[in-house]
CSV table of C-alpha atoms in Angstrom, one decimal:
chain,number,residue,atom,x,y,z
A,973,LYS,CA,-52.9,-35.1,182.5
A,974,ASN,CA,-54.8,-34.3,179.3
A,975,GLU,CA,-52.9,-33.2,176.3
A,976,VAL,CA,-55.1,-30.2,175.9
A,977,GLU,CA,-56.4,-28.4,179.0
A,978,GLN,CA,-58.8,-25.5,179.2
A,979,SER,CA,-59.6,-23.1,181.9
A,980,PRO,CA,-62.0,-22.2,183.4
A,981,GLN,CA,-64.4,-25.1,183.0
A,982,ASN,CA,-67.4,-22.9,183.7
A,983,LEU,CA,-67.6,-19.1,183.3
A,984,THR,CA,-70.5,-16.8,184.1
A,985,ALA,CA,-70.4,-13.1,183.1
A,986,GLN,CA,-72.6,-10.1,182.9
A,987,GLU,CA,-73.4,-8.6,179.5
A,988,GLY,CA,-70.6,-6.3,178.4
A,989,GLU,CA,-67.8,-7.9,180.3
A,990,PHE,CA,-64.5,-8.9,178.7
A,991,ILE,CA,-64.0,-12.6,178.7
A,992,THR,CA,-60.9,-14.7,178.5
A,993,ILE,CA,-60.7,-18.5,178.1
A,994,ASN,CA,-57.3,-20.2,178.2
A,995,CYS,CA,-55.9,-23.3,176.6
A,996,SER,CA,-52.7,-25.1,177.2
A,997,TYR,CA,-51.4,-28.0,175.2
A,998,SER,CA,-48.5,-30.5,175.6
A,999,VAL,CA,-48.2,-31.9,172.1
A,1000,GLY,CA,-46.5,-30.5,169.1
A,1001,ILE,CA,-49.0,-28.8,166.9
A,1002,SER,CA,-49.4,-27.6,163.3
A,1003,ALA,CA,-52.4,-25.5,164.3
A,1004,LEU,CA,-54.7,-24.7,167.2
A,1005,HIS,CA,-58.4,-24.4,166.7
A,1006,TRP,CA,-61.0,-22.5,168.7
A,1007,LEU,CA,-64.6,-23.9,168.2
A,1008,GLN,CA,-68.0,-23.0,169.5
A,1009,GLN,CA,-70.6,-25.6,170.4
A,1010,HIS,CA,-74.3,-24.7,171.0
A,1011,PRO,CA,-76.7,-26.8,173.0
A,1012,GLY,CA,-77.9,-28.6,169.9
A,1013,GLY,CA,-74.5,-30.1,169.5
A,1014,GLY,CA,-73.2,-28.6,166.2
A,1015,ILE,CA,-69.7,-27.2,166.2
A,1016,VAL,CA,-68.7,-24.0,164.5
A,1017,SER,CA,-65.1,-23.2,163.7
A,1018,LEU,CA,-64.1,-19.8,165.1
A,1019,PHE,CA,-60.3,-19.6,164.5
A,1020,MET,CA,-57.4,-21.7,163.3
A,1021,LEU,CA,-54.1,-20.4,164.5
A,1022,SER,CA,-50.5,-21.4,163.9
A,1023,SER,CA,-48.9,-18.2,165.2
A,1024,GLY,CA,-49.7,-14.7,166.5
A,1025,LYS,CA,-53.2,-13.3,166.8
A,1026,LYS,CA,-56.4,-13.3,164.8
A,1027,LYS,CA,-59.5,-11.1,165.2
A,1028,HIS,CA,-63.1,-11.6,164.0
A,1029,GLY,CA,-65.6,-9.1,165.2
A,1030,ARG,CA,-65.7,-9.2,169.0
A,1031,LEU,CA,-63.6,-12.3,169.1
A,1032,ILE,CA,-59.8,-12.4,169.4
A,1033,ALA,CA,-57.6,-15.4,169.5
A,1034,THR,CA,-53.9,-15.5,170.4
A,1035,ILE,CA,-51.2,-18.2,170.6
A,1036,ASN,CA,-47.8,-18.4,172.1
A,1037,ILE,CA,-46.0,-21.3,170.4
A,1038,GLN,CA,-43.0,-21.3,172.8
A,1039,GLU,CA,-45.3,-21.4,175.9
A,1040,LYS,CA,-47.8,-23.8,174.3
A,1041,HIS,CA,-50.7,-21.6,175.3
A,1042,SER,CA,-53.6,-20.0,173.5
A,1043,SER,CA,-56.3,-17.6,174.7
A,1044,LEU,CA,-59.7,-16.7,173.3
A,1045,HIS,CA,-61.0,-13.3,174.2
A,1046,ILE,CA,-64.6,-12.0,173.8
A,1047,THR,CA,-65.0,-8.2,174.1
A,1048,ALA,CA,-68.4,-6.6,175.0
A,1049,SER,CA,-69.9,-10.0,175.8
A,1050,HIS,CA,-73.6,-10.6,174.9
A,1051,PRO,CA,-76.1,-13.3,176.0
A,1052,ARG,CA,-76.0,-14.8,172.5
A,1053,ASP,CA,-72.3,-15.6,173.2
A,1054,SER,CA,-73.4,-18.2,175.7
A,1055,ALA,CA,-72.1,-21.6,174.5
A,1056,VAL,CA,-69.4,-24.1,175.0
A,1057,TYR,CA,-66.0,-23.0,173.7
A,1058,ILE,CA,-63.5,-25.7,172.8
A,1059,CYS,CA,-59.9,-25.6,171.9
A,1060,ALA,CA,-58.4,-28.3,169.8
A,1061,ALA,CA,-54.8,-29.1,168.9
A,1062,GLN,CA,-54.0,-30.3,165.4
A,1063,GLU,CA,-50.9,-32.5,166.0
A,1064,THR,CA,-47.9,-32.3,163.7
A,1065,SER,CA,-47.9,-36.1,163.4
A,1066,GLY,CA,-51.2,-36.1,161.5
A,1067,SER,CA,-54.4,-34.5,161.0
A,1068,ARG,CA,-56.4,-35.6,164.0
A,1069,LEU,CA,-57.7,-33.0,166.4
A,1070,THR,CA,-57.2,-33.5,170.2
A,1071,PHE,CA,-59.9,-31.5,172.0
A,1072,GLY,CA,-60.0,-29.9,175.4
A,1073,GLU,CA,-63.0,-30.5,177.5
A,1074,GLY,CA,-64.6,-27.2,176.8
A,1075,THR,CA,-65.5,-24.1,178.7
A,1076,GLN,CA,-69.2,-23.5,179.4
A,1077,LEU,CA,-69.8,-19.7,179.0
A,1078,THR,CA,-73.0,-18.1,180.3
A,1079,VAL,CA,-73.5,-14.4,179.7
A,1080,ASN,CA,-76.4,-12.9,181.7
A,1081,PRO,CA,-78.3,-9.8,180.5
B,1454,GLU,CA,-71.4,-24.5,148.9
B,1455,THR,CA,-73.1,-27.1,151.1
B,1456,GLY,CA,-72.0,-27.8,154.6
B,1457,VAL,CA,-71.6,-31.2,156.4
B,1458,THR,CA,-74.8,-33.1,156.8
B,1459,GLN,CA,-75.2,-35.9,159.3
B,1460,SER,CA,-78.1,-38.4,159.6
B,1461,PRO,CA,-80.0,-39.3,161.5
B,1462,THR,CA,-80.0,-36.5,164.1
B,1463,HIS,CA,-81.2,-38.7,166.9
B,1464,LEU,CA,-81.3,-42.4,167.4
B,1465,ILE,CA,-82.2,-44.9,170.1
B,1466,LYS,CA,-80.9,-48.4,170.0
B,1467,THR,CA,-80.9,-51.4,172.3
B,1468,ARG,CA,-77.7,-52.8,173.7
B,1469,GLY,CA,-76.2,-55.5,171.4
B,1470,GLN,CA,-77.7,-54.0,168.2
B,1471,GLN,CA,-75.8,-52.5,165.3
B,1472,VAL,CA,-76.0,-48.9,164.1
B,1473,THR,CA,-74.9,-47.0,161.0
B,1474,LEU,CA,-74.4,-43.2,161.0
B,1475,ARG,CA,-74.0,-41.2,157.9
B,1476,CYS,CA,-72.1,-38.1,156.9
B,1477,SER,CA,-72.1,-36.1,153.7
B,1478,SER,CA,-68.9,-34.0,153.4
B,1479,GLN,CA,-68.8,-30.4,152.3
B,1480,SER,CA,-68.5,-29.9,148.6
B,1481,GLY,CA,-64.9,-30.1,147.5
B,1482,HIS,CA,-63.7,-31.9,150.7
B,1483,ASN,CA,-62.1,-35.4,150.4
B,1484,THR,CA,-61.4,-36.2,154.0
B,1485,VAL,CA,-63.8,-37.1,156.7
B,1486,SER,CA,-63.1,-37.5,160.4
B,1487,TRP,CA,-65.4,-39.0,163.1
B,1488,TYR,CA,-65.5,-38.0,166.7
B,1489,GLN,CA,-67.3,-39.3,169.8
B,1490,GLN,CA,-68.4,-36.8,172.4
B,1491,ALA,CA,-69.7,-38.1,175.7
B,1492,LEU,CA,-71.9,-35.8,177.8
B,1493,GLY,CA,-69.8,-33.0,179.4
B,1494,GLN,CA,-66.6,-34.0,177.7
B,1495,GLY,CA,-64.6,-32.9,174.6
B,1496,PRO,CA,-64.8,-35.0,171.4
B,1497,GLN,CA,-62.6,-38.0,171.0
B,1498,PHE,CA,-61.1,-39.0,167.7
B,1499,ILE,CA,-62.4,-42.3,166.3
B,1500,PHE,CA,-60.9,-42.4,162.8
B,1501,GLN,CA,-60.3,-40.5,159.6
B,1502,TYR,CA,-60.9,-41.5,156.0
B,1503,TYR,CA,-59.0,-39.9,153.1
B,1504,ARG,CA,-59.7,-40.9,149.5
B,1505,GLU,CA,-61.7,-43.9,150.7
B,1506,GLU,CA,-58.9,-45.3,152.9
B,1507,GLU,CA,-58.6,-45.3,156.7
B,1508,ASN,CA,-56.0,-42.7,157.5
B,1509,GLY,CA,-55.5,-42.9,161.3
B,1510,ARG,CA,-57.5,-44.3,164.1
B,1511,GLY,CA,-58.0,-43.4,167.8
B,1512,ASN,CA,-58.3,-45.7,170.8
B,1513,PHE,CA,-61.6,-47.3,169.8
B,1514,PRO,CA,-62.3,-51.1,169.5
B,1515,PRO,CA,-62.7,-52.9,166.2
B,1516,ARG,CA,-66.5,-52.9,166.5
B,1517,PHE,CA,-66.2,-49.3,165.4
B,1518,SER,CA,-65.7,-49.3,161.7
B,1519,GLY,CA,-66.2,-47.0,158.8
B,1520,LEU,CA,-66.4,-46.5,155.1
B,1521,GLN,CA,-65.8,-43.6,152.7
B,1522,PHE,CA,-67.5,-43.6,149.3
B,1523,PRO,CA,-66.3,-42.3,145.9
B,1524,ASN,CA,-68.3,-39.1,146.5
B,1525,TYR,CA,-66.4,-38.7,149.8
B,1526,SER,CA,-69.5,-39.2,152.0
B,1527,SER,CA,-68.8,-41.6,154.9
B,1528,GLU,CA,-70.5,-44.1,157.3
B,1529,LEU,CA,-69.7,-45.0,160.8
B,1530,ASN,CA,-70.8,-48.4,161.9
B,1531,VAL,CA,-70.9,-49.6,165.5
B,1532,ASN,CA,-71.6,-53.3,166.2
B,1533,ALA,CA,-72.6,-54.9,169.5
B,1534,LEU,CA,-73.7,-51.6,171.0
B,1535,GLU,CA,-72.9,-51.0,174.7
B,1536,LEU,CA,-74.5,-48.5,177.0
B,1537,ASP,CA,-71.2,-46.5,177.1
B,1538,ASP,CA,-71.6,-45.9,173.3
B,1539,SER,CA,-74.3,-43.4,174.1
B,1540,ALA,CA,-72.9,-40.1,172.9
B,1541,LEU,CA,-72.9,-37.4,170.3
B,1542,TYR,CA,-71.1,-38.5,167.1
B,1543,LEU,CA,-69.6,-35.7,165.1
B,1544,CYS,CA,-68.3,-35.8,161.6
B,1545,ALA,CA,-65.9,-33.2,160.2
B,1546,SER,CA,-64.7,-32.8,156.6
B,1547,SER,CA,-61.6,-31.1,155.2
B,1548,TRP,CA,-59.9,-30.7,151.9
B,1549,ALA,CA,-56.8,-33.0,152.6
B,1550,ALA,CA,-55.6,-35.3,155.3
B,1551,LYS,CA,-53.5,-32.6,156.8
B,1552,SER,CA,-55.7,-29.7,156.0
B,1553,TYR,CA,-56.0,-26.9,158.5
B,1554,GLY,CA,-59.7,-26.1,157.8
B,1555,TYR,CA,-62.5,-28.3,159.1
B,1556,THR,CA,-66.3,-28.1,158.7
B,1557,PHE,CA,-68.3,-29.9,161.3
B,1558,GLY,CA,-71.7,-31.4,161.1
B,1559,SER,CA,-74.4,-31.0,163.8
B,1560,GLY,CA,-73.9,-34.5,165.0
B,1561,THR,CA,-76.0,-37.6,165.6
B,1562,ARG,CA,-77.2,-38.1,169.2
B,1563,LEU,CA,-77.1,-41.9,169.9
B,1564,THR,CA,-78.7,-43.3,173.0
B,1565,VAL,CA,-78.2,-47.0,173.8
B,1566,VAL,CA,-80.7,-48.5,176.3
């Protein structure tokens, strides 16, 4: 069992739909990161959470520390949101990030 | 404020050769972490450098080594390349070893033939 698990692995949506990607982790963390990776490979940091909820534009990230679970929501999805979304746990024992395997999101027009 | 720059962007090497990948950290950052991402998988932690010293290492053999320079840029060296070393190599910089904020580079795509 991976220390960080994401679901679903693949997600296809129609433009305008509300999207949720889930992340569960089994390690103690100091922060949980949500990242976006486009086909070229570069990674962009979307959110860093240690509690509660954060919002940036159409993106919302929540975390439940007790349940060791985080979600990334995209409202009014758009084809430009198509990318791989990765959650990563920053462990309390150090600064390394342990990554999930990513969710491939495709938003069709 | 500059971001993280990695070079080269793409590289093809032959099995058994050696390779050096480079990373310039974001201005003001003193910590660099390296990750290997195989196709279709999440990145795996290789090691981290903080103030020119190795500060943590993942489950990679000794033929993976690194350096950090006084300007906090970093190199990843891989000796005796194997086919399974083919991957995207990502560099991330941060302010301190346990910093919350990371800036990632665009990666170096290494193909070993």
